[in-house]
Amino acid sequence: MAPVPHLQTGVSLRSFNTMGIDAHAHALLPVHTVDDLHAVRADPTLNALPRLVLGGGSNLLFTGDFDGLVLHMRGAGIDIVGETGDAVLLRAAAGESWHGLVMWTLAHGLGGMENLSLIPGSVGASPIQNIGAYGSELKDCFHQLSAFDFETGEVLHLDRAACEFGYRDSIFKHRLRDRAVILDVTFALPKQWQPNLRYSELAKEIAARGLSAPSAADISQAVIAIRQRKLPDPALLGNAGSFFKNPVVPAAQRDALLARHPTLVTYAQGDGSYKLAAGWLIDQCGWKGRAMGAAGVYEKQALVLVNRGGASGAEMLALAQAIQRDVEGSFGVRLEPEPVFV
Ligand code: FAD
Ligand code: EPU
């Protein structure tokens, strides 16, 4: 069997995850094309190892060393590949930066992704949890994707319905988990663009800037400004964004909570259920700005756990579990982590 080129062994993952956890991987392979994945599958030793597909490492928690093979997605390229009656079709390789792609679309006069500006990470990871922010989700501009299936060695093509997108959810967290490696994603961007100002904080920011007819670039800049005010920059303070999902509860449970806690923040989901602001729940339990060792809760946003320097994955996990216990004790609601634990 020919050796797989560029394979590295005994690799520190510290610079590969935005939480800044100093875990080690048994082996790491930069993946540029599907041929690299065919080579792994054809190598019995490599193919037998546990696998982790890695993009920008901005939605992961390394709870310890990873005794397996990290496939680091590095494929590059952004191209306009066609059009439909009302949309331009744009394809980007998995290894492209998500925010870089959003900036590329704006530079080429294309709107539709601006509400998702400044989300860290790669294009290939964007469908995994159907990234969302400021009134938009990936599924709104998604057209289709290609993925390598490690089980069969074939390339799958999945449209929007096949991806089963939900709130921070997709088929890649369920049936295709540990199996599909996303190679590229195709987006449909509207020819007749309309601003999306459904998120009230964004609408207020646009109004405060005196913009009565904002462009997609104006909206992008407003989103970036809000995000920079509220969220820590991983280059300066290790974090993985929201550490928990906002819990979704039935109307009766929301009503009972609201009766006891009149300032509870809730969002109607349109199907009778309500999303609760997990940041509010954690804040009310007094966790904002607190720490357990080097693992802390960000002082401006209680939903973001931060590595104040040298925290281990186990320390981050202990803090997360303490928060879960308190929130469940006070509100009867179980918080579910958003990042993937490795
Ligand atoms: P990684 O962390 O590398 O991987 C995440 C998961 O995806 C892992 O399970 C991994 O195996 C899998 N994966 C990665 N690439 C592939 C691939 N090509 N094929 C198959 N599986 C793959 N998220 C939001 O939704 N909204 C936000 O507003 C938001 N804000 C954030 C702010 C900050 C400061 C930070 C640090 C994170 C934020 N996030 C947000 C979370 C994160 O940016 C997204 O989840 C992002 O899509 C993760 O991309 P990544 O490349 O870093 O993925
Ligand atoms: N809140 C508090 N205290 C806090 C934090 C928040 O009371 O410490 C309250 C806020 O006042 C607000 C509400 O909770 O009324 C919601 O807070 P925010 O607007 O900051 O949004 P979020 O629900 O905490 C979600 C996403 C973010 C996304 C923003 C904007 C989840 C888990 N998180 O955060 O996504 O950027 O909305 O759309 O859905 C991520 O997934 O990593 C992420 C950052």
Short mmCIF file of C-alpha atoms and ligand atoms in Angstrom, two decimals:
data_model
loop_
_atom_site.label_atom_id
_atom_site.label_comp_id
_atom_site.label_asym_id
_atom_site.label_seq_id
_atom_site.Cartn_x
_atom_site.Cartn_y
_atom_site.Cartn_z
CA MET A 1 0.00 0.00 0.00
CA ALA A 2 1.45 3.41 -0.98
CA PRO A 3 2.00 5.67 2.06
CA VAL A 4 -0.47 8.53 2.42
CA PRO A 5 1.56 11.73 1.86
CA HIS A 6 1.41 14.71 4.27
CA LEU A 7 0.25 12.56 7.21
CA GLN A 8 1.47 14.08 10.49
CA THR A 9 1.62 12.14 13.76
CA GLY A 10 1.58 13.29 17.41
CA VAL A 11 0.04 16.67 16.60
CA SER A 12 -0.90 19.37 19.12
CA LEU A 13 -4.47 20.53 18.41
CA ARG A 14 -4.16 23.76 20.36
CA SER A 15 -4.06 26.00 17.29
CA PHE A 16 -6.81 23.91 15.63
CA ASN A 17 -9.60 24.77 18.12
CA THR A 18 -10.88 28.23 19.07
CA MET A 19 -11.35 27.17 22.72
CA GLY A 20 -7.56 26.83 22.81
CA ILE A 21 -7.53 23.39 24.46
CA ASP A 22 -4.10 21.77 24.31
CA ALA A 23 -5.13 18.25 23.31
CA HIS A 24 -3.09 15.99 21.02
CA ALA A 25 -4.12 13.84 18.07
CA HIS A 26 -2.53 10.55 17.09
CA ALA A 27 -2.49 11.67 13.43
CA LEU A 28 -3.66 14.55 11.23
CA LEU A 29 -4.10 14.68 7.48
CA PRO A 30 -4.76 17.88 5.50
CA VAL A 31 -7.55 17.03 3.02
CA HIS A 32 -7.48 19.02 -0.22
CA THR A 33 -9.51 16.81 -2.57
CA VAL A 34 -11.70 13.71 -2.46
CA ASP A 35 -8.67 11.68 -3.58
CA ASP A 36 -7.17 12.19 -0.10
CA LEU A 37 -10.27 10.55 1.40
CA HIS A 38 -10.15 7.65 -1.07
CA ALA A 39 -6.51 7.12 -0.02
CA VAL A 40 -7.48 6.97 3.68
CA ARG A 41 -10.28 4.51 2.96
CA ALA A 42 -7.93 2.32 0.91
CA ASP A 43 -5.32 2.17 3.72
CA PRO A 44 -6.38 -0.54 6.23
CA THR A 45 -4.40 0.98 9.12
CA LEU A 46 -5.70 4.52 8.63
CA ASN A 47 -9.20 3.34 7.84
CA ALA A 48 -9.35 1.44 11.16
CA LEU A 49 -8.65 4.57 13.24
CA PRO A 50 -11.41 6.68 14.83
CA ARG A 51 -11.93 9.74 12.60
CA LEU A 52 -12.59 13.39 13.32
CA VAL A 53 -13.45 15.76 10.47
CA LEU A 54 -12.11 19.19 11.40
CA GLY A 55 -12.80 22.60 9.91
CA GLY A 56 -11.95 25.71 11.93
CA GLY A 57 -12.44 23.98 15.30
CA SER A 58 -14.89 26.68 16.44
CA ASN A 59 -17.66 24.35 17.54
CA LEU A 60 -15.70 21.63 19.30
CA LEU A 61 -14.58 20.79 22.82
CA PHE A 62 -11.60 18.46 23.11
CA THR A 63 -12.29 16.70 26.43
CA GLY A 64 -8.94 14.86 26.20
CA ASP A 65 -6.43 13.64 23.61
CA PHE A 66 -7.85 12.22 20.38
CA ASP A 67 -6.43 8.77 19.68
CA GLY A 68 -7.40 8.76 16.03
CA LEU A 69 -7.07 10.47 12.65
CA VAL A 70 -8.02 14.11 12.21
CA LEU A 71 -9.10 14.96 8.65
CA HIS A 72 -8.41 18.68 8.39
CA MET A 73 -10.55 20.08 5.56
CA ARG A 74 -8.42 22.38 3.42
CA GLY A 75 -10.11 22.31 -0.02
CA ALA A 76 -10.30 25.79 -1.56
CA GLY A 77 -12.28 27.53 -4.30
CA ILE A 78 -15.37 29.72 -4.77
CA ASP A 79 -17.17 29.77 -8.13
CA ILE A 80 -20.46 30.90 -9.63
CA VAL A 81 -21.72 27.66 -11.18
CA GLY A 82 -25.09 28.58 -12.71
CA GLU A 83 -28.47 30.12 -12.06
CA THR A 84 -32.14 29.32 -11.65
CA GLY A 85 -35.04 31.63 -12.55
CA ASP A 86 -34.62 33.69 -9.40
CA ALA A 87 -31.22 32.80 -7.96
CA VAL A 88 -27.48 32.76 -8.68
CA LEU A 89 -25.81 29.45 -7.76
CA LEU A 90 -22.48 29.68 -6.00
CA ARG A 91 -20.28 26.75 -4.97
CA ALA A 92 -17.59 26.89 -2.28
CA ALA A 93 -15.16 24.18 -1.16
CA ALA A 94 -15.40 22.87 2.42
CA GLY A 95 -12.09 24.39 3.53
CA GLU A 96 -13.04 27.98 2.64
CA SER A 97 -13.65 30.33 5.57
CA TRP A 98 -17.36 30.99 6.12
CA HIS A 99 -16.90 34.71 6.78
CA GLY A 100 -14.48 34.93 3.85
CA LEU A 101 -17.24 33.51 1.64
CA VAL A 102 -19.78 36.05 2.94
CA MET A 103 -17.31 38.85 2.16
CA TRP A 104 -16.72 37.37 -1.33
CA THR A 105 -20.46 37.44 -2.09
CA LEU A 106 -20.76 41.08 -1.01
CA ALA A 107 -17.71 42.07 -3.07
CA HIS A 108 -19.43 40.45 -6.09
CA GLY A 109 -22.71 42.30 -5.50
CA LEU A 110 -24.57 39.25 -4.16
CA GLY A 111 -26.85 39.47 -1.11
CA GLY A 112 -28.43 36.73 0.98
CA MET A 113 -25.68 35.74 3.41
CA GLU A 114 -25.07 39.09 5.14
CA ASN A 115 -27.01 38.26 8.35
CA LEU A 116 -24.56 35.38 8.87
CA SER A 117 -21.45 37.62 8.76
CA LEU A 118 -18.55 36.96 11.12
CA ILE A 119 -19.57 33.44 12.15
CA PRO A 120 -16.22 31.66 12.59
CA GLY A 121 -15.36 28.36 10.93
CA SER A 122 -15.45 26.71 7.55
CA VAL A 123 -17.96 26.39 4.72
CA GLY A 124 -17.92 22.59 5.12
CA ALA A 125 -19.13 22.76 8.71
CA SER A 126 -21.90 25.28 8.04
CA PRO A 127 -24.57 22.63 7.24
CA ILE A 128 -23.67 20.43 10.23
CA GLN A 129 -25.61 22.55 12.73
CA ASN A 130 -27.37 24.72 10.11
CA ILE A 131 -25.56 27.83 11.40
CA GLY A 132 -27.84 30.69 12.31
CA ALA A 133 -27.78 34.25 13.56
CA TYR A 134 -29.69 37.54 13.39
CA GLY A 135 -32.86 36.19 11.81
CA SER A 136 -31.28 33.90 9.22
CA GLU A 137 -30.12 30.31 8.98
CA LEU A 138 -27.89 28.50 6.53
CA LYS A 139 -30.91 26.64 5.11
CA ASP A 140 -32.29 29.97 3.79
CA CYS A 141 -29.46 30.28 1.22
CA PHE A 142 -28.58 26.58 0.87
CA HIS A 143 -29.03 24.78 -2.47
CA GLN A 144 -27.15 21.46 -2.24
CA LEU A 145 -23.91 19.83 -1.11
CA SER A 146 -21.53 17.03 -2.01
CA ALA A 147 -20.22 14.67 0.64
CA PHE A 148 -17.90 11.67 0.64
CA ASP A 149 -19.52 8.67 2.29
CA PHE A 150 -16.89 6.69 4.21
CA GLU A 151 -19.22 3.70 4.45
CA THR A 152 -19.59 3.21 0.68
CA GLY A 153 -16.72 5.28 -0.78
CA GLU A 154 -19.23 7.18 -2.94
CA VAL A 155 -19.93 10.90 -3.28
CA LEU A 156 -23.47 11.82 -2.18
CA HIS A 157 -25.41 14.83 -3.45
CA LEU A 158 -27.95 16.17 -0.95
CA ASP A 159 -30.52 18.89 -1.53
CA ARG A 160 -32.11 20.99 1.21
CA ALA A 161 -34.86 18.51 2.09
CA ALA A 162 -32.35 15.63 2.28
CA CYS A 163 -30.23 17.53 4.82
CA GLU A 164 -33.15 17.62 7.33
CA PHE A 165 -32.16 21.02 8.70
CA GLY A 166 -33.50 22.13 12.09
CA TYR A 167 -32.45 24.56 14.82
CA ARG A 168 -28.70 23.81 15.19
CA ASP A 169 -29.42 20.43 13.63
CA SER A 170 -29.16 18.37 10.43
CA ILE A 171 -28.90 14.79 9.18
CA PHE A 172 -25.12 15.04 9.75
CA LYS A 173 -25.74 14.91 13.52
CA HIS A 174 -27.87 11.80 13.13
CA ARG A 175 -27.96 9.23 10.30
CA LEU A 176 -24.85 10.53 8.49
CA ARG A 177 -22.85 11.22 11.66
CA ASP A 178 -19.26 9.83 11.57
CA ARG A 179 -19.86 8.85 7.97
CA ALA A 180 -20.23 11.85 5.62
CA VAL A 181 -17.42 14.31 4.88
CA ILE A 182 -18.78 17.45 3.24
CA LEU A 183 -16.64 18.37 0.23
CA ASP A 184 -18.40 21.47 -1.08
CA VAL A 185 -21.63 23.43 -0.64
CA THR A 186 -23.71 25.18 -3.31
CA PHE A 187 -25.74 28.24 -2.33
CA ALA A 188 -28.70 29.91 -4.06
CA LEU A 189 -28.52 33.70 -3.70
CA PRO A 190 -31.53 35.78 -4.78
CA LYS A 191 -31.38 37.88 -7.94
CA GLN A 192 -33.97 40.22 -6.36
CA TRP A 193 -32.48 40.78 -2.91
CA GLN A 194 -34.60 42.06 0.01
CA PRO A 195 -33.21 43.05 3.43
CA ASN A 196 -34.05 40.70 6.32
CA LEU A 197 -34.52 42.83 9.45
CA ARG A 198 -36.77 40.43 11.36
CA TYR A 199 -34.30 40.27 14.29
CA SER A 200 -35.24 43.30 16.38
CA GLU A 201 -31.71 44.01 17.65
CA LEU A 202 -30.50 44.20 14.03
CA ALA A 203 -33.41 46.43 12.98
CA LYS A 204 -32.55 48.77 15.88
CA GLU A 205 -28.87 48.88 14.88
CA ILE A 206 -29.81 49.74 11.27
CA ALA A 207 -32.19 52.47 12.49
CA ALA A 208 -29.52 53.85 14.83
CA ARG A 209 -27.23 54.15 11.80
CA GLY A 210 -29.91 56.22 10.01
CA LEU A 211 -30.22 53.69 7.16
CA SER A 212 -33.76 53.70 5.72
CA ALA A 213 -32.85 51.53 2.70
CA PRO A 214 -29.86 49.45 3.84
CA SER A 215 -27.77 47.49 1.35
CA ALA A 216 -26.57 43.93 2.03
CA ALA A 217 -23.16 45.42 2.86
CA ASP A 218 -24.78 47.82 5.38
CA ILE A 219 -26.50 44.88 7.08
CA SER A 220 -23.26 42.92 7.15
CA GLN A 221 -21.48 45.83 8.85
CA ALA A 222 -24.28 46.20 11.42
CA VAL A 223 -24.18 42.46 12.21
CA ILE A 224 -20.40 42.60 12.58
CA ALA A 225 -20.66 45.56 14.96
CA ILE A 226 -23.28 43.82 17.16
CA ARG A 227 -21.25 40.61 17.25
CA GLN A 228 -18.03 42.43 18.13
CA ARG A 229 -19.81 44.14 21.06
CA LYS A 230 -21.27 40.92 22.45
CA LEU A 231 -18.98 38.02 21.64
CA PRO A 232 -15.33 37.44 22.55
CA ASP A 233 -12.79 37.25 19.72
CA PRO A 234 -11.35 33.69 19.87
CA ALA A 235 -7.95 35.09 18.88
CA LEU A 236 -7.93 36.95 22.21
CA LEU A 237 -10.05 34.74 24.50
CA GLY A 238 -10.67 31.04 23.85
CA ASN A 239 -14.35 30.19 23.27
CA ALA A 240 -16.71 28.21 21.03
CA GLY A 241 -19.57 30.74 20.77
CA SER A 242 -22.79 29.74 22.53
CA PHE A 243 -21.93 26.75 24.72
CA PHE A 244 -25.55 25.59 25.02
CA LYS A 245 -28.50 25.60 22.63
CA ASN A 246 -31.50 27.72 23.51
CA PRO A 247 -33.96 25.13 24.93
CA VAL A 248 -37.29 24.68 23.18
CA VAL A 249 -40.22 23.96 25.53
CA PRO A 250 -44.00 23.44 25.18
CA ALA A 251 -46.28 26.48 25.70
CA ALA A 252 -47.58 25.17 29.08
CA GLN A 253 -44.04 24.95 30.50
CA ARG A 254 -43.18 28.42 29.18
CA ASP A 255 -46.38 29.87 30.69
CA ALA A 256 -45.64 28.31 34.08
CA LEU A 257 -42.07 29.66 34.03
CA LEU A 258 -43.23 33.11 32.91
CA ALA A 259 -45.74 33.25 35.79
CA ARG A 260 -42.87 32.74 38.25
CA HIS A 261 -40.24 34.77 36.33
CA PRO A 262 -41.88 37.72 34.55
CA THR A 263 -38.63 38.85 32.86
CA LEU A 264 -38.00 35.42 31.26
CA VAL A 265 -36.91 35.87 27.60
CA THR A 266 -38.88 33.62 25.22
CA TYR A 267 -39.43 33.40 21.45
CA ALA A 268 -42.56 31.83 19.89
CA GLN A 269 -41.59 29.15 17.36
CA GLY A 270 -44.78 29.25 15.31
CA ASP A 271 -45.66 25.60 16.15
CA GLY A 272 -46.92 26.24 19.68
CA SER A 273 -43.50 25.74 21.29
CA TYR A 274 -41.18 28.43 22.69
CA LYS A 275 -37.44 28.93 22.67
CA LEU A 276 -36.01 30.16 25.98
CA ALA A 277 -32.90 32.37 26.07
CA ALA A 278 -30.34 30.08 27.73
CA GLY A 279 -28.09 33.11 28.38
CA TRP A 280 -30.85 34.62 30.51
CA LEU A 281 -31.32 31.38 32.49
CA ILE A 282 -27.57 31.11 33.19
CA ASP A 283 -27.31 34.81 34.02
CA GLN A 284 -30.19 34.50 36.53
CA CYS A 285 -28.31 31.69 38.27
CA GLY A 286 -25.51 34.18 38.91
CA TRP A 287 -22.91 32.60 36.63
CA LYS A 288 -22.08 35.60 34.41
CA GLY A 289 -18.41 36.54 34.85
CA ARG A 290 -17.74 33.67 37.29
CA ALA A 291 -15.07 30.99 36.87
CA MET A 292 -14.02 27.55 38.07
CA GLY A 293 -10.23 27.57 37.74
CA ALA A 294 -9.28 28.69 34.24
CA ALA A 295 -12.74 27.89 32.85
CA GLY A 296 -15.01 30.91 32.96
CA VAL A 297 -18.33 32.43 31.92
CA TYR A 298 -17.94 35.48 29.66
CA GLU A 299 -18.83 38.68 31.52
CA LYS A 300 -20.88 40.16 28.64
CA GLN A 301 -22.78 37.01 27.56
CA ALA A 302 -23.49 34.17 30.00
CA LEU A 303 -24.08 31.66 27.18
CA VAL A 304 -20.40 31.81 26.18
CA LEU A 305 -17.89 29.77 28.19
CA VAL A 306 -14.30 30.99 27.92
CA ASN A 307 -10.84 29.57 28.44
CA ARG A 308 -9.10 32.18 30.55
CA GLY A 309 -5.76 30.53 29.83
CA GLY A 310 -4.59 26.95 29.98
CA ALA A 311 -7.93 25.36 30.84
CA SER A 312 -8.23 21.65 30.04
CA GLY A 313 -11.23 20.16 28.31
CA ALA A 314 -12.13 18.44 31.59
CA GLU A 315 -12.19 21.81 33.40
CA MET A 316 -14.48 23.31 30.73
CA LEU A 317 -16.74 20.27 31.05
CA ALA A 318 -16.87 20.56 34.87
CA LEU A 319 -17.98 24.19 34.56
CA ALA A 320 -20.59 23.31 31.93
CA GLN A 321 -21.98 20.55 34.18
CA ALA A 322 -22.17 22.88 37.20
CA ILE A 323 -24.16 25.36 35.08
CA GLN A 324 -26.46 22.61 33.81
CA ARG A 325 -27.16 21.49 37.40
CA ASP A 326 -27.97 25.04 38.57
CA VAL A 327 -30.24 25.86 35.62
CA GLU A 328 -32.09 22.57 35.95
CA GLY A 329 -32.45 23.10 39.72
CA SER A 330 -33.79 26.64 39.34
CA PHE A 331 -35.94 26.32 36.21
CA GLY A 332 -36.46 22.59 35.59
CA VAL A 333 -34.87 22.97 32.15
CA ARG A 334 -31.98 20.79 30.93
CA LEU A 335 -29.45 22.71 28.82
CA GLU A 336 -28.01 20.78 25.88
CA PRO A 337 -24.45 21.63 24.78
CA GLU A 338 -24.04 23.09 21.30
CA PRO A 339 -20.37 22.23 20.57
CA VAL A 340 -19.42 18.68 19.67
CA PHE A 341 -17.51 16.89 22.45
CA VAL A 342 -14.49 14.92 21.23
P1 FAD B 1 -15.53 22.53 13.56
O1 FAD B 1 -15.58 23.08 14.93
O2 FAD B 1 -14.21 22.21 12.98
O3 FAD B 1 -16.46 21.24 13.51
C1 FAD B 1 -17.75 21.25 14.06
C2 FAD B 1 -18.45 19.92 13.73
O4 FAD B 1 -18.61 19.81 12.32
C3 FAD B 1 -17.63 18.68 14.13
O5 FAD B 1 -18.52 17.65 14.46
C4 FAD B 1 -16.90 18.31 12.86
O6 FAD B 1 -16.53 16.95 12.79
C5 FAD B 1 -17.95 18.65 11.81
N1 FAD B 1 -17.38 19.03 10.51
C6 FAD B 1 -16.58 20.12 10.26
N2 FAD B 1 -16.32 20.18 8.93
C7 FAD B 1 -16.95 19.13 8.35
C8 FAD B 1 -17.04 18.65 7.01
N3 FAD B 1 -16.44 19.27 5.98
N4 FAD B 1 -17.76 17.52 6.78
C9 FAD B 1 -18.36 16.86 7.81
N5 FAD B 1 -18.31 17.27 9.09
C10 FAD B 1 -17.61 18.39 9.35
N6 FAD B 1 -22.62 29.16 15.25
C11 FAD B 1 -23.83 29.59 14.81
O7 FAD B 1 -24.62 28.80 14.28
N7 FAD B 1 -24.22 30.90 14.92
C12 FAD B 1 -23.41 31.82 15.47
O8 FAD B 1 -23.78 33.00 15.56
C13 FAD B 1 -22.13 31.42 15.94
N8 FAD B 1 -21.30 32.32 16.52
C14 FAD B 1 -20.08 31.91 16.97
C15 FAD B 1 -19.23 32.86 17.55
C16 FAD B 1 -17.98 32.49 18.02
C17 FAD B 1 -17.08 33.54 18.64
C18 FAD B 1 -17.55 31.14 17.92
C19 FAD B 1 -16.20 30.74 18.40
C20 FAD B 1 -18.39 30.19 17.34
C21 FAD B 1 -19.67 30.56 16.87
N9 FAD B 1 -20.56 29.64 16.28
C22 FAD B 1 -21.77 30.05 15.81
C23 FAD B 1 -20.19 28.21 16.20
C24 FAD B 1 -19.31 27.86 14.96
O9 FAD B 1 -18.71 29.00 14.42
C25 FAD B 1 -20.12 27.17 13.85
O10 FAD B 1 -20.75 26.02 14.36
C26 FAD B 1 -19.26 26.78 12.67
O11 FAD B 1 -20.06 26.31 11.60
C27 FAD B 1 -18.22 25.72 13.00
O12 FAD B 1 -17.34 25.62 11.90
P2 FAD B 1 -15.92 24.94 12.04
O13 FAD B 1 -15.34 24.81 10.68
O14 FAD B 1 -15.10 25.64 13.03
O15 FAD B 1 -16.34 23.49 12.57
N1 EPU B 2 -29.28 37.38 27.94
C1 EPU B 2 -29.19 37.69 29.26
N2 EPU B 2 -27.97 37.51 29.87
C2 EPU B 2 -26.88 37.05 29.21
C3 EPU B 2 -26.99 36.73 27.85
C4 EPU B 2 -28.22 36.91 27.22
O1 EPU B 2 -30.15 38.10 29.88
O2 EPU B 2 -25.83 36.93 29.83
C5 EPU B 2 -30.55 37.64 27.24
C6 EPU B 2 -30.39 38.85 26.30
O3 EPU B 2 -30.65 40.03 26.98
C7 EPU B 2 -31.39 38.57 25.22
C8 EPU B 2 -31.45 37.05 25.17
O4 EPU B 2 -30.85 36.55 26.37
O5 EPU B 2 -32.64 39.06 25.59
C9 EPU B 2 -30.75 36.46 23.96
O6 EPU B 2 -29.38 36.84 23.92
P1 EPU B 2 -28.62 37.10 22.53
O7 EPU B 2 -29.39 38.09 21.70
O8 EPU B 2 -27.20 37.42 22.85
O9 EPU B 2 -28.71 35.75 21.74
P2 EPU B 2 -28.53 34.23 22.20
O10 EPU B 2 -29.87 33.59 22.22
O11 EPU B 2 -27.72 34.18 23.45
C10 EPU B 2 -28.33 33.24 19.80
C11 EPU B 2 -27.45 32.22 19.15
C12 EPU B 2 -26.15 32.86 18.69
C13 EPU B 2 -26.49 33.94 17.68
C14 EPU B 2 -27.41 34.98 18.34
C15 EPU B 2 -27.90 36.01 17.34
C16 EPU B 2 -27.97 30.04 20.09
C17 EPU B 2 -27.54 28.96 21.03
N3 EPU B 2 -27.18 31.12 20.07
O12 EPU B 2 -27.66 33.67 20.98
O13 EPU B 2 -25.35 31.86 18.06
O14 EPU B 2 -25.32 34.57 17.19
O15 EPU B 2 -28.56 34.32 18.89
O16 EPU B 2 -28.83 35.43 16.48
O17 EPU B 2 -28.95 29.88 19.38
C18 EPU B 2 -23.68 30.21 18.49
O18 EPU B 2 -24.52 29.37 18.11
O19 EPU B 2 -22.51 29.90 18.82
C19 EPU B 2 -24.07 31.61 18.55
C20 EPU B 2 -23.26 32.58 19.00
#
